[in-house]
Short mmCIF file of C-alpha atoms in Angstrom, two decimals:
data_model
loop_
_atom_site.label_atom_id
_atom_site.label_comp_id
_atom_site.label_asym_id
_atom_site.label_seq_id
_atom_site.Cartn_x
_atom_site.Cartn_y
_atom_site.Cartn_z
CA MET A 1320 -38.83 20.43 -23.08
CA SER A 1321 -39.74 24.08 -22.52
CA GLY A 1322 -40.29 23.26 -18.96
CA TYR A 1323 -36.45 23.41 -18.67
CA LEU A 1324 -35.80 26.29 -21.27
CA PRO A 1325 -35.75 28.63 -18.47
CA GLN A 1326 -32.79 27.18 -16.61
CA LEU A 1327 -30.79 26.40 -19.50
CA SER A 1328 -30.40 30.23 -20.03
CA LEU A 1329 -28.37 30.54 -16.87
CA VAL A 1330 -24.82 29.88 -16.30
CA PRO A 1331 -24.21 26.53 -14.42
CA GLY A 1332 -22.88 26.96 -11.32
CA PHE A 1333 -21.05 24.63 -7.85
CA PRO A 1334 -23.23 25.23 -4.97
CA ASP A 1335 -20.59 26.90 -1.65
CA TYR A 1336 -18.38 24.12 -0.01
CA THR A 1337 -19.05 24.11 3.04
CA GLY A 1338 -15.71 23.84 5.17
CA PRO A 1339 -14.20 26.34 6.89
CA TYR A 1340 -11.79 26.78 5.06
CA LYS A 1341 -11.39 28.39 1.98
CA VAL A 1342 -10.44 26.74 -1.03
CA GLY A 1343 -7.28 27.17 -3.60
CA THR A 1344 -6.72 25.69 -6.60
CA ILE A 1345 -3.62 25.36 -8.85
CA ASP A 1346 -3.18 23.63 -12.66
CA VAL A 1347 0.05 21.95 -13.00
CA GLU A 1348 1.96 20.35 -16.18
CA THR A 1349 5.39 19.31 -15.52
CA PRO A 1350 7.56 17.29 -18.02
CA VAL A 1351 8.06 13.51 -17.13
CA ALA A 1352 11.34 14.06 -18.28
CA ASP A 1353 12.09 15.76 -14.94
CA LEU A 1354 10.29 13.11 -12.40
CA PRO A 1355 11.96 9.67 -11.27
CA SER A 1356 9.85 6.95 -13.07
CA LEU A 1357 9.73 4.21 -10.77
CA THR A 1358 9.20 2.07 -14.31
CA GLU A 1359 9.47 2.15 -17.67
CA SER A 1360 6.97 4.50 -19.49
CA PRO A 1361 4.21 2.64 -20.61
CA ASP A 1362 3.66 5.19 -23.60
CA PRO A 1363 7.00 6.96 -24.45
CA ASN A 1364 4.27 9.46 -26.69
CA ILE A 1365 2.72 11.13 -22.59
CA THR A 1366 6.00 13.69 -22.72
CA THR A 1367 4.08 15.67 -19.32
CA LEU A 1368 1.75 14.85 -16.09
CA GLN A 1369 -0.62 17.18 -15.84
CA PHE A 1370 -3.31 17.49 -12.28
CA ARG A 1371 -5.02 20.07 -10.28
CA ILE A 1372 -4.37 20.76 -7.04
CA PHE A 1373 -7.25 22.23 -4.72
CA TYR A 1374 -6.12 23.39 -1.03
CA PRO A 1375 -7.44 24.95 1.72
CA CYS A 1376 -5.85 28.45 1.33
CA GLU A 1377 -6.22 32.85 2.52
CA SER A 1378 -7.35 35.19 0.61
CA PRO A 1379 -5.24 36.55 -1.96
CA SER A 1380 -4.21 40.62 -2.21
CA GLN A 1381 -5.90 40.31 -4.86
CA PRO A 1382 -8.56 39.21 -6.80
CA PRO A 1383 -7.74 36.51 -8.87
CA LYS A 1384 -8.67 35.61 -12.41
CA PRO A 1385 -11.34 32.92 -12.42
CA VAL A 1386 -11.07 29.27 -12.78
CA ARG A 1387 -13.09 27.88 -15.85
CA TRP A 1388 -14.43 24.59 -15.08
CA LEU A 1389 -14.28 24.24 -19.12
CA PRO A 1390 -10.66 23.69 -19.14
CA SER A 1391 -8.66 25.11 -22.31
CA PRO A 1392 -9.01 24.44 -25.65
CA GLN A 1393 -12.79 25.20 -24.28
CA ARG A 1394 -13.85 24.22 -28.08
CA ALA A 1395 -12.34 21.07 -28.11
CA VAL A 1396 -12.89 20.01 -25.21
CA LEU A 1397 -16.67 20.59 -25.50
CA GLY A 1398 -16.93 18.92 -28.70
CA ALA A 1399 -15.55 15.79 -27.12
CA PHE A 1400 -17.73 15.86 -24.34
CA ALA A 1401 -20.63 15.36 -26.39
CA ARG A 1402 -19.17 12.78 -28.51
CA PHE A 1403 -18.19 10.97 -25.46
CA LEU A 1404 -21.66 11.36 -24.32
CA GLY A 1405 -23.57 10.42 -27.36
CA VAL A 1406 -26.92 11.62 -26.73
CA GLY A 1407 -30.11 11.32 -27.92
CA SER A 1408 -32.14 13.25 -29.59
CA TYR A 1409 -34.12 15.12 -26.58
CA SER A 1410 -30.49 15.36 -24.89
CA ALA A 1411 -28.59 16.70 -28.22
CA THR A 1412 -31.50 19.49 -28.04
CA ALA A 1413 -31.01 20.49 -24.77
CA PHE A 1414 -26.88 20.05 -25.13
CA SER A 1415 -27.43 23.22 -27.86
CA TYR A 1416 -28.24 25.39 -25.39
CA LEU A 1417 -25.33 24.90 -23.80
CA PRO A 1418 -22.10 25.90 -25.01
CA ASN A 1419 -22.31 29.62 -24.23
CA ALA A 1420 -23.09 29.07 -20.87
CA ILE A 1421 -20.64 26.07 -20.15
CA TYR A 1422 -17.54 28.20 -20.99
CA ARG A 1423 -18.18 30.52 -18.04
CA THR A 1424 -19.02 27.79 -15.58
CA VAL A 1425 -16.26 28.64 -12.43
CA ILE A 1426 -14.81 26.10 -9.86
CA PRO A 1427 -15.72 28.63 -7.03
CA ALA A 1428 -11.82 28.26 -5.24
CA LEU A 1429 -9.48 31.02 -5.73
CA ARG A 1430 -6.56 30.39 -8.56
CA ASP A 1431 -2.86 30.36 -7.40
CA ALA A 1432 -4.20 31.01 -3.70
CA PRO A 1433 -1.70 31.35 -0.53
CA LEU A 1434 -1.51 27.82 1.39
CA LYS A 1435 -3.10 28.30 4.75
CA SER A 1436 -0.62 27.07 7.29
CA ALA A 1437 -1.96 23.56 8.62
CA PRO A 1438 -3.73 23.57 12.56
CA THR A 1439 -2.31 19.95 12.69
CA ARG A 1440 -0.13 18.56 14.92
CA SER A 1441 2.55 17.73 12.36
CA GLY A 1442 1.78 21.41 10.74
CA ARG A 1443 1.36 19.45 7.55
CA TRP A 1444 -2.22 18.99 5.96
CA PRO A 1445 -3.36 15.70 4.96
CA VAL A 1446 -3.18 14.04 1.01
CA MET A 1447 -5.44 12.48 -1.40
CA VAL A 1448 -4.79 11.40 -4.90
CA PHE A 1449 -8.10 11.50 -6.68
CA SER A 1450 -8.56 9.04 -9.84
CA HIS A 1451 -11.32 10.19 -12.77
CA GLY A 1452 -13.46 7.50 -14.47
CA LEU A 1453 -14.03 7.25 -17.93
CA GLY A 1454 -14.82 10.52 -19.58
CA GLY A 1455 -13.31 12.73 -16.59
CA ASN A 1456 -10.97 15.06 -16.61
CA ARG A 1457 -8.58 16.88 -13.68
CA ASN A 1458 -11.49 19.39 -13.46
CA SER A 1459 -14.54 16.85 -13.79
CA TYR A 1460 -15.32 16.55 -9.96
CA SER A 1461 -13.86 19.35 -8.71
CA HIS A 1462 -16.85 19.86 -5.97
CA ILE A 1463 -16.04 16.78 -3.88
CA PRO A 1464 -12.15 17.47 -3.68
CA GLY A 1465 -12.76 20.86 -3.64
CA SER A 1466 -15.12 20.18 -0.33
CA LEU A 1467 -12.65 17.61 1.00
CA ALA A 1468 -9.76 20.82 0.59
CA SER A 1469 -12.33 22.83 2.48
CA HIS A 1470 -12.17 20.49 5.37
CA GLY A 1471 -8.97 20.38 5.52
CA LEU A 1472 -7.00 18.02 2.16
CA VAL A 1473 -4.84 18.92 -0.26
CA VAL A 1474 -6.46 17.11 -3.15
CA ILE A 1475 -4.57 16.14 -6.37
CA ALA A 1476 -7.07 15.54 -9.22
CA PRO A 1477 -4.35 13.95 -12.42
CA GLU A 1478 -5.79 13.97 -15.74
CA HIS A 1479 -5.19 10.79 -17.13
CA ARG A 1480 -3.44 10.61 -21.16
CA ASP A 1481 -4.82 6.79 -21.46
CA GLY A 1482 -7.62 7.44 -23.52
CA SER A 1483 -9.71 7.51 -20.62
CA ALA A 1484 -10.72 11.25 -20.93
CA PRO A 1485 -12.87 12.35 -23.78
CA ILE A 1486 -9.90 14.45 -24.64
CA THR A 1487 -6.84 15.52 -23.39
CA HIS A 1488 -3.74 18.16 -24.55
CA ILE A 1489 0.01 17.95 -24.03
CA GLN A 1490 1.92 20.82 -23.80
CA ALA A 1491 4.97 20.77 -25.73
CA SER A 1492 8.01 20.30 -22.78
CA PRO A 1493 10.76 23.03 -23.29
CA ALA A 1494 13.31 20.86 -24.58
CA THR A 1495 10.92 20.86 -27.49
CA ASP A 1496 10.32 24.34 -27.69
CA LYS A 1497 14.09 24.68 -28.32
CA ALA A 1498 13.91 22.69 -30.85
CA GLY A 1499 11.91 25.25 -33.01
CA ASN A 1500 8.25 24.04 -31.74
CA ASP A 1501 5.54 27.13 -30.50
CA LEU A 1502 3.48 26.70 -27.55
CA GLU A 1503 0.81 28.99 -28.70
CA LYS A 1504 -1.12 29.48 -31.97
CA PRO A 1505 -1.74 33.15 -33.43
CA GLY A 1506 -5.48 33.45 -32.93
CA GLY A 1507 -6.14 30.43 -31.76
CA ASP A 1508 -7.51 29.10 -28.28
CA GLY A 1509 -4.11 30.68 -26.57
CA ILE A 1510 -2.45 27.02 -26.80
CA SER A 1511 -0.97 24.50 -29.53
CA PRO A 1512 -0.33 21.31 -27.59
CA LYS A 1513 1.68 19.18 -28.88
CA ARG A 1514 0.21 15.91 -29.03
CA THR A 1515 -3.82 15.66 -28.29
CA VAL A 1516 -5.25 12.03 -27.16
CA ASP A 1517 -8.16 11.33 -27.81
CA TYR A 1518 -11.02 9.35 -26.58
CA VAL A 1519 -10.43 5.08 -26.71
CA VAL A 1520 -13.34 3.64 -27.53
CA LEU A 1521 -13.76 -0.32 -25.82
CA PRO A 1522 -16.70 -2.36 -25.40
CA HIS A 1523 -17.85 -2.89 -21.77
CA ARG A 1524 -17.54 -6.85 -21.77
CA PRO A 1525 -14.59 -9.20 -21.32
CA GLY A 1526 -12.73 -10.15 -24.48
CA ARG A 1527 -9.12 -10.70 -25.35
CA ASP A 1528 -8.75 -6.95 -27.34
CA VAL A 1529 -10.90 -5.40 -24.46
CA GLU A 1530 -8.58 -6.51 -22.02
CA ASP A 1531 -4.68 -5.62 -23.83
CA GLY A 1532 -6.45 -2.15 -23.80
CA ARG A 1533 -7.86 -1.82 -20.54
CA ASN A 1534 -4.31 -3.61 -19.27
CA LEU A 1535 -2.98 -0.58 -21.29
CA GLN A 1536 -4.42 2.07 -19.70
CA LEU A 1537 -4.11 0.92 -16.16
CA ARG A 1538 -0.54 0.49 -16.71
CA ILE A 1539 -0.14 4.36 -17.58
CA ARG A 1540 -2.89 5.26 -14.89
CA CYS A 1541 -0.53 3.19 -12.19
CA TRP A 1542 2.17 5.22 -13.60
CA GLU A 1543 0.49 8.31 -13.75
CA LEU A 1544 -0.18 8.03 -10.18
CA ALA A 1545 3.50 6.96 -9.14
CA LEU A 1546 4.46 9.99 -11.18
CA VAL A 1547 1.92 12.11 -8.64
CA TYR A 1548 3.63 10.59 -5.37
CA GLU A 1549 7.12 11.87 -7.07
CA THR A 1550 5.82 15.02 -8.02
CA LEU A 1551 4.32 15.56 -4.11
CA LEU A 1552 7.66 14.36 -2.77
CA LYS A 1553 9.80 17.53 -4.74
CA MET A 1554 6.85 19.77 -4.04
CA ASN A 1555 7.27 18.81 0.24
CA ARG A 1556 11.44 19.37 -0.13
CA ASP A 1557 11.02 22.44 -2.57
CA GLU A 1558 13.10 20.77 -5.21
CA GLN A 1559 12.31 22.62 -8.91
CA ILE A 1560 9.53 21.81 -11.04
CA ASN A 1561 9.83 22.97 -14.49
CA HIS A 1562 5.43 23.79 -14.18
CA LEU A 1563 4.83 24.47 -18.10
CA GLY A 1564 3.75 28.15 -18.52
CA ARG A 1565 4.81 29.53 -15.07
CA PRO A 1566 7.59 30.14 -13.66
CA ALA A 1567 9.75 27.34 -11.79
CA SER A 1568 9.42 26.01 -7.96
CA GLN A 1569 12.69 27.15 -6.96
CA SER A 1570 14.72 26.29 -4.12
CA PRO A 1571 15.67 27.94 -1.97
CA PRO A 1572 12.48 30.36 -3.46
CA LYS A 1573 13.41 33.58 -4.48
CA PRO A 1574 10.15 36.10 -3.81
CA GLU A 1575 10.81 37.52 -7.03
CA ASN A 1576 10.27 33.90 -9.47
CA ALA A 1577 9.36 31.89 -7.17
CA GLY A 1578 6.65 29.80 -8.88
CA PRO A 1579 3.00 28.44 -6.89
CA LEU A 1580 4.60 25.09 -5.89
CA SER A 1581 6.42 26.53 -2.96
CA VAL A 1582 4.08 26.98 -0.92
CA PHE A 1583 3.87 23.51 -0.54
CA LYS A 1584 7.25 23.01 0.91
CA ASP A 1585 6.92 21.47 4.36
CA ALA A 1586 2.93 21.52 4.81
CA LEU A 1587 2.81 18.11 2.97
CA ASP A 1588 1.89 15.14 4.92
CA VAL A 1589 2.73 12.24 2.28
CA ASP A 1590 6.49 10.64 3.64
CA GLY A 1591 4.78 8.48 6.54
CA PRO A 1592 4.16 5.18 5.55
CA GLY A 1593 0.54 4.79 5.01
CA SER A 1594 -0.25 8.48 5.24
CA VAL A 1595 -1.40 9.33 1.43
CA ILE A 1596 -5.12 8.66 0.74
CA TRP A 1597 -5.99 7.27 -2.37
CA GLY A 1598 -9.14 7.77 -4.40
CA GLY A 1599 -11.35 7.71 -7.63
CA HIS A 1600 -14.78 7.26 -9.01
CA SER A 1601 -15.90 4.44 -11.79
CA PHE A 1602 -12.46 3.22 -13.37
CA GLY A 1603 -10.89 5.68 -11.21
CA SER A 1604 -11.49 2.98 -8.24
CA ALA A 1605 -10.20 0.69 -10.39
CA THR A 1606 -7.32 2.60 -10.80
CA VAL A 1607 -6.67 2.94 -7.46
CA VAL A 1608 -7.44 -1.28 -6.32
CA GLN A 1609 -4.85 -1.71 -9.22
CA PHE A 1610 -2.56 0.62 -7.98
CA VAL A 1611 -2.82 -0.04 -4.28
CA LYS A 1612 -2.65 -3.51 -4.45
CA SER A 1613 0.46 -3.98 -6.94
CA ALA A 1614 2.64 -1.46 -4.65
CA PHE A 1615 1.98 -3.73 -1.84
CA TYR A 1616 2.15 -7.26 -3.06
CA GLY A 1617 4.06 -6.54 -6.72
CA PRO A 1618 7.58 -5.46 -5.33
CA TRP A 1619 8.27 -8.52 -2.64
CA ALA A 1620 6.03 -11.73 -5.13
CA GLU A 1621 8.92 -12.70 -6.31
CA THR A 1622 11.10 -12.89 -3.31
CA ARG A 1623 8.65 -14.29 -1.60
CA ASN A 1624 8.70 -17.26 -4.44
CA GLU A 1625 4.71 -17.02 -4.64
CA HIS A 1626 3.26 -19.30 -7.72
CA ARG A 1627 1.88 -17.61 -10.19
CA ASP A 1628 0.51 -18.46 -13.90
CA PRO A 1629 2.75 -17.86 -16.60
CA ALA A 1630 -0.20 -16.01 -18.17
CA ASP A 1631 -0.31 -14.11 -15.31
CA HIS A 1632 1.89 -11.14 -14.83
CA LEU A 1633 2.01 -7.49 -12.84
CA LEU A 1634 0.94 -4.25 -14.78
CA PHE A 1635 2.55 -2.10 -12.14
CA THR A 1636 5.54 -3.11 -10.15
CA PRO A 1637 7.18 -0.27 -8.31
CA PRO A 1638 11.00 -1.11 -6.73
CA ALA A 1639 11.22 -2.55 -3.31
CA THR A 1640 13.54 0.22 -2.53
CA SER A 1641 11.02 2.89 -3.02
CA GLY A 1642 9.12 5.45 -1.66
CA LEU A 1643 6.02 4.83 -3.07
CA ALA A 1644 6.90 1.18 -2.12
CA ARG A 1645 6.95 1.85 1.34
CA GLN A 1646 4.30 4.58 0.95
CA ILE A 1647 1.33 2.20 0.22
CA THR A 1648 0.99 0.24 3.45
CA SER A 1649 -2.40 -2.38 5.33
CA SER A 1650 -3.31 1.30 7.09
CA SER A 1651 -3.77 3.47 3.27
CA PRO A 1652 -6.85 4.86 3.81
CA LEU A 1653 -9.09 4.37 0.02
CA VAL A 1654 -11.87 5.95 -1.07
CA LEU A 1655 -13.66 3.49 -3.72
CA LEU A 1656 -16.25 6.11 -5.44
CA ASP A 1657 -18.87 3.33 -7.50
CA PRO A 1658 -15.87 0.65 -8.28
CA TRP A 1659 -15.91 -0.22 -11.65
CA ALA A 1660 -14.45 -4.36 -11.73
CA LEU A 1661 -14.60 -5.59 -14.92
CA PRO A 1662 -10.78 -4.59 -15.66
CA LEU A 1663 -9.41 -5.91 -13.17
CA THR A 1664 -11.10 -9.10 -13.35
CA GLY A 1665 -9.17 -10.23 -16.78
CA SER A 1666 -7.49 -13.36 -17.50
CA SER A 1667 -3.35 -12.14 -17.28
CA SER A 1668 -4.28 -10.31 -13.97
CA ARG A 1669 -5.66 -13.31 -12.12
CA TRP A 1670 -3.08 -13.31 -9.31
CA LEU A 1671 -3.53 -9.95 -8.43
CA TRP A 1672 -7.38 -9.64 -8.45
CA LYS A 1673 -7.58 -13.09 -5.94
CA LYS A 1674 -5.08 -11.14 -3.44
CA PRO A 1675 -7.16 -9.24 -0.93
CA LEU A 1676 -7.14 -5.22 -0.59
CA PRO A 1677 -3.63 -4.76 2.01
CA THR A 1678 -6.21 -3.87 4.48
CA HIS A 1679 -6.81 -7.33 5.56
CA ALA A 1680 -3.39 -8.25 5.96
CA ALA A 1681 -2.37 -9.34 8.86
CA THR A 1682 -0.76 -5.80 10.22
CA GLY A 1683 -3.90 -4.01 8.85
CA PRO A 1684 -6.88 -2.58 10.05
CA GLY A 1685 -9.65 -5.38 8.56
CA GLY A 1686 -11.50 -2.99 6.28
CA SER A 1687 -11.60 0.31 8.04
CA ASN A 1688 -9.58 2.34 6.53
CA VAL A 1689 -11.83 1.24 2.98
CA LEU A 1690 -15.19 3.63 2.11
CA ALA A 1691 -16.75 2.31 -0.76
CA ILE A 1692 -20.07 4.57 -1.73
CA LEU A 1693 -21.82 3.05 -4.76
CA SER A 1694 -25.01 4.91 -6.82
CA GLU A 1695 -27.86 3.29 -6.44
CA THR A 1696 -27.61 2.53 -10.38
CA PHE A 1697 -24.55 0.36 -9.17
CA VAL A 1698 -26.34 -1.04 -6.55
CA LYS A 1699 -28.75 -2.50 -9.69
CA TRP A 1700 -25.63 -3.52 -11.44
CA LYS A 1701 -26.06 -7.50 -10.41
CA GLU A 1702 -23.13 -8.26 -11.84
CA ASN A 1703 -20.71 -5.29 -10.88
CA LEU A 1704 -21.94 -5.52 -7.46
CA LYS A 1705 -20.97 -9.21 -6.89
CA HIS A 1706 -17.42 -8.25 -8.26
CA THR A 1707 -16.85 -5.03 -6.03
CA LYS A 1708 -18.24 -7.59 -2.73
CA ARG A 1709 -15.12 -10.29 -4.12
CA MET A 1710 -12.80 -6.80 -4.41
CA LEU A 1711 -13.63 -5.65 -1.21
CA ALA A 1712 -13.28 -9.49 0.74
CA SER A 1713 -10.72 -10.44 2.80
CA ASP A 1714 -9.88 -13.67 0.25
CA PRO A 1715 -11.01 -12.88 -3.46
CA SER A 1716 -10.22 -16.05 -4.45
CA SER A 1717 -12.17 -17.94 -2.08
CA THR A 1718 -15.72 -19.41 -4.03
CA THR A 1719 -17.33 -20.57 -0.90
CA SER A 1720 -18.50 -17.45 1.39
CA PRO A 1721 -16.08 -14.91 0.83
CA LEU A 1722 -17.72 -11.99 2.67
CA GLU A 1723 -19.27 -13.05 6.05
CA LYS A 1724 -16.62 -11.42 7.96
CA GLN A 1725 -16.07 -7.80 5.99
CA GLN A 1726 -18.65 -5.88 8.56
CA GLY A 1727 -15.31 -4.10 8.61
CA VAL A 1728 -15.63 -2.81 5.27
CA LEU A 1729 -17.41 0.45 4.58
CA VAL A 1730 -19.98 0.38 2.56
CA PHE A 1731 -23.14 2.74 1.37
CA TYR A 1732 -25.11 3.99 -1.35
CA PRO A 1733 -27.72 7.14 -1.46
CA VAL A 1734 -30.85 6.26 -2.38
CA GLY A 1735 -31.82 7.84 -5.85
CA SER A 1736 -28.44 8.45 -6.78
CA ALA A 1737 -26.74 7.52 -9.86
CA HIS A 1738 -23.76 6.98 -12.32
CA LEU A 1739 -23.13 10.40 -12.32
CA SER A 1740 -24.23 11.83 -9.26
CA GLN A 1741 -20.75 11.61 -8.09
CA SER A 1742 -18.64 13.84 -10.30
CA ASP A 1743 -20.39 17.48 -10.85
CA PHE A 1744 -22.30 16.80 -13.69
CA GLY A 1745 -25.10 16.21 -11.12
CA VAL A 1746 -25.15 19.65 -9.45
CA LEU A 1747 -24.08 21.77 -12.93
CA PHE A 1748 -26.91 19.51 -15.12
CA PRO A 1749 -29.65 17.94 -12.53
CA TRP A 1750 -32.52 19.20 -14.91
CA ILE A 1751 -30.68 16.77 -17.04
CA THR A 1752 -29.70 14.46 -14.55
CA LYS A 1753 -33.11 14.62 -13.46
CA LYS A 1754 -34.80 13.72 -16.51
CA ILE A 1755 -32.48 11.44 -18.20
CA CYS A 1756 -31.00 9.18 -15.53
CA ASN A 1757 -33.14 9.97 -13.02
CA ALA A 1758 -31.01 11.00 -10.15
CA GLN A 1759 -32.48 12.91 -7.17
CA GLU A 1760 -31.36 15.47 -4.38
CA PRO A 1761 -27.25 15.56 -6.13
CA GLU A 1762 -26.35 18.12 -4.06
CA ARG A 1763 -26.88 16.47 -1.30
CA THR A 1764 -25.61 13.06 -2.79
CA LEU A 1765 -22.04 14.90 -3.09
CA ARG A 1766 -22.52 15.94 0.28
CA LEU A 1767 -23.11 12.72 1.93
CA ASN A 1768 -20.25 11.13 -0.11
CA VAL A 1769 -18.00 13.85 1.30
CA ARG A 1770 -19.58 13.47 4.98
CA ALA A 1771 -18.47 9.61 4.80
CA THR A 1772 -15.01 9.93 4.10
CA LEU A 1773 -14.88 13.32 6.71
CA GLN A 1774 -15.58 10.90 9.11
CA MET A 1775 -13.76 7.92 7.68
CA LEU A 1776 -10.76 9.97 8.07
CA ARG A 1777 -11.16 11.22 11.43
CA GLU A 1778 -12.16 7.30 12.50
CA ARG A 1779 -8.74 6.70 11.12
CA GLY A 1780 -6.64 9.22 13.25
CA TYR A 1781 -6.79 11.94 10.62
CA GLU A 1782 -7.03 15.87 11.61
CA VAL A 1783 -9.85 17.16 9.49
CA ALA A 1784 -12.38 19.97 10.01
CA PRO A 1785 -15.67 19.26 11.43
CA THR A 1786 -18.76 19.14 9.01
CA SER A 1787 -20.78 21.33 10.13
CA ARG A 1788 -24.48 20.83 11.67
CA ILE A 1789 -25.95 22.12 8.40
CA ASP A 1790 -24.44 19.38 6.33
CA MET A 1791 -25.23 16.95 9.05
CA GLU A 1792 -29.16 18.26 8.73
CA GLU A 1793 -29.23 19.38 12.05
CA PRO A 1794 -29.70 22.75 11.96
CA GLU A 1795 -31.45 22.95 15.44
CA LEU A 1796 -28.14 22.07 16.84
CA ALA A 1797 -25.93 24.78 14.86
CA GLY A 1798 -23.91 26.78 16.72
CA ASP A 1799 -23.73 24.23 19.83
CA GLY A 1800 -20.02 24.14 20.29
CA ASP A 1801 -19.73 20.64 18.36
CA GLU A 1802 -19.70 21.05 14.97
CA GLY A 1803 -20.09 17.85 13.82
CA GLU A 1804 -16.38 16.57 15.05
CA HIS A 1805 -17.89 13.09 15.26
CA ASP A 1806 -20.24 12.80 12.60
CA ARG A 1807 -21.10 9.13 13.47
CA LYS A 1808 -24.00 8.85 12.32
CA ILE A 1809 -23.25 8.71 8.37
CA LEU A 1810 -20.84 5.59 8.87
CA ALA A 1811 -23.29 3.53 11.01
CA PRO A 1812 -24.76 0.75 9.63
CA GLY A 1813 -28.73 1.35 10.27
CA ALA A 1814 -30.83 3.83 8.84
CA GLN A 1815 -29.54 6.99 10.64
CA VAL A 1816 -29.41 8.85 7.91
CA ARG A 1817 -32.10 9.62 5.33
CA GLY A 1818 -31.67 7.73 1.70
CA TRP A 1819 -28.32 6.45 3.08
CA VAL A 1820 -27.79 2.75 2.78
CA ALA A 1821 -25.10 0.47 4.08
CA ILE A 1822 -24.53 -2.64 1.87
CA ASN A 1823 -24.61 -5.86 3.69
CA LEU A 1824 -20.90 -7.27 2.78
CA SER A 1825 -21.98 -10.81 3.69
CA ASP A 1826 -25.53 -10.76 2.04
CA GLU A 1827 -24.77 -12.03 -2.19
CA GLY A 1828 -29.11 -11.53 -2.62
CA ASP A 1829 -30.34 -9.13 -3.74
CA GLU A 1830 -30.09 -5.06 -1.94
CA ASP A 1831 -32.77 -4.21 0.10
CA LEU A 1832 -33.51 -0.80 -1.99
CA GLN A 1833 -35.60 1.46 -0.33
CA ASP A 1834 -37.85 2.65 -3.38
CA LYS A 1835 -39.22 -0.85 -5.09
CA ASN A 1836 -40.73 0.81 -8.17
CA ARG A 1837 -37.53 2.41 -9.64
CA HIS A 1838 -35.94 -1.91 -8.53
CA ASP A 1839 -38.20 -3.22 -10.56
CA ARG A 1840 -36.63 -0.89 -13.73
CA ALA A 1841 -34.70 -1.91 -16.36
CA PRO A 1842 -31.30 -0.30 -16.11
CA SER A 1843 -31.40 1.28 -19.70
CA GLU A 1844 -34.75 2.90 -18.22
CA THR A 1845 -32.86 3.74 -15.41
CA VAL A 1846 -29.74 5.71 -16.99
CA GLY A 1847 -29.90 6.33 -20.58
CA PHE A 1848 -26.80 8.46 -20.87
CA ARG A 1849 -23.72 6.86 -22.40
CA SER A 1850 -21.61 8.14 -19.73
CA GLU A 1851 -23.94 6.53 -17.17
CA THR A 1852 -22.67 3.34 -18.33
CA ILE A 1853 -18.97 4.10 -18.45
CA GLY A 1854 -18.95 4.96 -21.87
CA GLU A 1855 -21.28 2.60 -24.18
CA PRO A 1856 -25.41 1.99 -23.85
CA LEU A 1857 -26.46 -0.09 -21.25
CA GLU A 1858 -27.92 -2.40 -23.15
CA SER A 1859 -24.97 -4.11 -24.10
CA LYS A 1860 -23.99 -5.06 -20.74
CA ALA A 1861 -27.38 -7.20 -19.91
#
């Protein structure tokens, strides 16, 4: 323990983004009542939509205030993280050294900075929506969205109000304020939320109550992602958005009071079918799969007279005439980080589970627009790996050899990675994640995730900035004028990148893990953190 104390006295920090663009960020909370809702609200108590935007930016005229990684109110959020982690005595001791430092941890992005003009042929930036996993929030995956933004994407990171965040606060809407409620509480943390949503504890094993609870969460999450898309359309058209705590976005914008969202007018590639990229981690990956399949199949299920068991029902179905139903196509790119399959396999979702991802439709590219990156921890979790392979198959309903022609789907894992490695926790607290989760090279793990995502998008025709030779681990070639415009090694099936392993979807046996000693360990010895098992001690999965 004593060997870690000097490091714990430092403020946890992020490495610099490696793309050629500076990164701006805007924190947004807007009333749901101001947005078109494609379906009925699953929870009327969720009265606002909250998300953080990461985007390529210009330098602001004056130095902005720092962007704190731990959202306000910090004490409440930190306490909720501690409860969620359920750390043991060793980790609790380490955790006691962190609070003052964590309060000062800063996301290396520029608050409300001017948007950079897109150098793309369309003059618009490609857009990704990224859904967090259990125990996450809009800030806890900031390094991947920020890194992608530094290479030329606008990334939206929503904060789900379904009880999957350790805690989330819903501000009072303007209408509520007129009724006499205050947004601020004197002497407090500067915020007095209308409602607090705490973490909802559900077991990670099948059961009727668990299925009902996860289904409700998926309904909320899909509804929120649809609202995010509607907000993106409004931002692109510069329609008025009530940005709580900020000046409203105006149409036409007025220089003296235009809100920060006005910079996105005509700057987002969100109108063309299949243009928006959808990504997520863990439960966020499950959410994205449920969302795109629901939007792709759901609106036309009845008109096609497809047989469904009466017990099967869709959790989310946008109207066939909606922009979202036109947006989700077989060409829509998906980035699935450590997908968690259990929430998608319930008895009431059997019909949709048996449907393949849209990429496998007759008009689709056969998997080349789907990138799945697992952690080594999740590769060892054999039951989830089996379901993940079936999720990515062209025929998930088949019980015999459903995976033999799935080489178009891109699936990899970094050796030495843990479930937390794809979030910010690995780079902020490497001494803890290494000691408890056996996670190795956290910064490099994130860099590999970003490299693979950028290359998949390049191969799908998205105009993103080149990957640097330093990121490609070819420093001897730096400055040769061909800075990673085609980072082909990262998606090649052979072992061309150190510690980066392609998973063969047609092999239903054990994966050829490069570290046999770690493979022989029990999962509980390899993991440890409660969050590493998406919210519950791993022994319950055995």
